[in-house]
Amino acid sequence: MQLQSTLTSAQVQEAARLARPRFFWLRFFAYSWYSTFICVAVVVADVNAVLHHHPIRWNDTGFALALAAIFYGLRYSRWRARLSKVAATRSRNTPISLDTDGIRTRQESGATTFVPWASFTKWSEGKNIFLLTSKDGKTILPVDETNRDSVRALLQGYVVGAGRVPARV
């Protein structure tokens, strides 16, 4: 079975959502420790002011929280830019062939890569893609409504890990 390999940015972002680790947002806030520190400091200062019957300085609170939101937004936009860079590398139209022994991809240079089904440990289904996971990385298979059922049946037959549509999609 042949699939188109050109990925849109929406498909790459969907793959990123499916591939996120369980505690992605916890790590995100931990890596953005400066923004998290600002938010915690503002909340502690405001709670302390309320407990000691002092007025809350709303302008300062709003400014500090807006600054933290800007920092969070910058970090998230950098993460999305990395995803767009991945999409740009897969924007070439090279065919993907799903065979009974594995996945074959023909590069623009004419070289063929092959990954056997046994190397994949699990798969997940999204709205527009299937995401296959192996020890070497992840493979994105773009699908549409015409070939979704046949790709799902092929993956159920050859890949060990059960696939499903995650609740967070």
mmCIF file of N, CA and C in Angstrom, residues 24-25 28-29 31-36 38 65-83:
data_model
loop_
_atom_site.group_PDB
_atom_site.id
_atom_site.type_symbol
_atom_site.label_atom_id
_atom_site.label_comp_id
_atom_site.label_asym_id
_atom_site.label_seq_id
_atom_site.Cartn_x
_atom_site.Cartn_y
_atom_site.Cartn_z
ATOM 1 N N PHE A 24 4.360 15.934 30.293
ATOM 2 C CA PHE A 24 4.921 16.981 29.438
ATOM 3 C C PHE A 24 4.761 18.361 30.057
ATOM 4 N N TRP A 25 3.554 18.696 30.508
ATOM 5 C CA TRP A 25 3.320 20.042 31.019
ATOM 6 C C TRP A 25 4.048 20.274 32.332
ATOM 7 N N PHE A 28 7.438 21.050 31.226
ATOM 8 C CA PHE A 28 7.434 22.362 30.586
ATOM 9 C C PHE A 28 7.513 23.465 31.639
ATOM 10 N N PHE A 29 6.700 23.366 32.681
ATOM 11 C CA PHE A 29 6.715 24.388 33.729
ATOM 12 C C PHE A 29 7.997 24.316 34.550
ATOM 13 N N TYR A 31 10.999 23.385 33.315
ATOM 14 C CA TYR A 31 12.051 23.963 32.487
ATOM 15 C C TYR A 31 11.906 25.473 32.377
ATOM 16 N N SER A 32 10.689 25.959 32.523
ATOM 17 C CA SER A 32 10.449 27.401 32.537
ATOM 18 C C SER A 32 10.418 27.877 33.991
ATOM 19 N N TRP A 33 11.429 27.510 34.726
ATOM 20 C CA TRP A 33 11.439 27.746 36.167
ATOM 21 C C TRP A 33 11.358 29.222 36.511
ATOM 22 N N TYR A 34 11.915 30.082 35.689
ATOM 23 C CA TYR A 34 11.879 31.506 35.981
ATOM 24 C C TYR A 34 10.451 32.036 35.912
ATOM 25 N N SER A 35 9.675 31.593 34.938
ATOM 26 C CA SER A 35 8.280 32.021 34.848
ATOM 27 C C SER A 35 7.469 31.421 35.989
ATOM 28 N N THR A 36 7.721 30.167 36.284
ATOM 29 C CA THR A 36 7.018 29.514 37.379
ATOM 30 C C THR A 36 7.357 30.198 38.700
ATOM 31 N N ILE A 38 8.196 33.331 39.108
ATOM 32 C CA ILE A 38 7.492 34.616 39.131
ATOM 33 C C ILE A 38 6.037 34.417 39.551
ATOM 34 N N LEU A 65 2.463 38.791 36.319
ATOM 35 C CA LEU A 65 1.834 37.631 35.675
ATOM 36 C C LEU A 65 1.871 37.741 34.156
ATOM 37 N N ALA A 66 1.740 38.960 33.629
ATOM 38 C CA ALA A 66 1.858 39.151 32.181
ATOM 39 C C ALA A 66 3.279 38.854 31.703
ATOM 40 N N LEU A 67 4.263 39.249 32.496
ATOM 41 C CA LEU A 67 5.651 38.952 32.160
ATOM 42 C C LEU A 67 5.895 37.439 32.145
ATOM 43 N N ALA A 68 5.360 36.734 33.138
ATOM 44 C CA ALA A 68 5.495 35.276 33.177
ATOM 45 C C ALA A 68 4.792 34.641 31.981
ATOM 46 N N ALA A 69 3.628 35.160 31.619
ATOM 47 C CA ALA A 69 2.901 34.622 30.462
ATOM 48 C C ALA A 69 3.687 34.839 29.173
ATOM 49 N N ILE A 70 4.376 35.964 29.061
ATOM 50 C CA ILE A 70 5.209 36.218 27.877
ATOM 51 C C ILE A 70 6.346 35.206 27.813
ATOM 52 N N PHE A 71 6.981 34.941 28.953
ATOM 53 C CA PHE A 71 8.066 33.958 28.975
ATOM 54 C C PHE A 71 7.563 32.559 28.614
ATOM 55 N N TYR A 72 6.404 32.183 29.160
ATOM 56 C CA TYR A 72 5.816 30.881 28.798
ATOM 57 C C TYR A 72 5.510 30.831 27.300
ATOM 58 N N GLY A 73 4.960 31.909 26.784
ATOM 59 C CA GLY A 73 4.624 31.961 25.359
ATOM 60 C C GLY A 73 5.862 31.855 24.474
ATOM 61 N N LEU A 74 6.943 32.502 24.868
ATOM 62 C CA LEU A 74 8.178 32.406 24.094
ATOM 63 C C LEU A 74 8.726 30.977 24.083
ATOM 64 N N ARG A 75 8.720 30.327 25.239
ATOM 65 C CA ARG A 75 9.220 28.956 25.296
ATOM 66 C C ARG A 75 8.347 28.029 24.456
ATOM 67 N N TYR A 76 7.027 28.199 24.527
ATOM 68 C CA TYR A 76 6.120 27.352 23.751
ATOM 69 C C TYR A 76 6.268 27.612 22.249
ATOM 70 N N SER A 77 6.468 28.872 21.877
ATOM 71 C CA SER A 77 6.638 29.173 20.451
ATOM 72 C C SER A 77 7.956 28.604 19.927
ATOM 73 N N ARG A 78 8.996 28.565 20.761
ATOM 74 C CA ARG A 78 10.248 27.932 20.345
ATOM 75 C C ARG A 78 10.053 26.439 20.141
ATOM 76 N N TRP A 79 9.257 25.808 20.994
ATOM 77 C CA TRP A 79 8.960 24.382 20.848
ATOM 78 C C TRP A 79 8.204 24.128 19.549
ATOM 79 N N ARG A 80 7.228 24.981 19.253
ATOM 80 C CA ARG A 80 6.467 24.822 18.012
ATOM 81 C C ARG A 80 7.326 25.104 16.782
ATOM 82 N N ALA A 81 8.286 26.002 16.890
ATOM 83 C CA ALA A 81 9.188 26.275 15.768
ATOM 84 C C ALA A 81 10.041 25.044 15.460
ATOM 85 N N ARG A 82 10.457 24.323 16.491
ATOM 86 C CA ARG A 82 11.199 23.087 16.250
ATOM 87 C C ARG A 82 10.332 22.072 15.524
ATOM 88 N N LEU A 83 9.036 22.020 15.861
ATOM 89 C CA LEU A 83 8.127 21.121 15.156
ATOM 90 C C LEU A 83 7.971 21.532 13.697
#
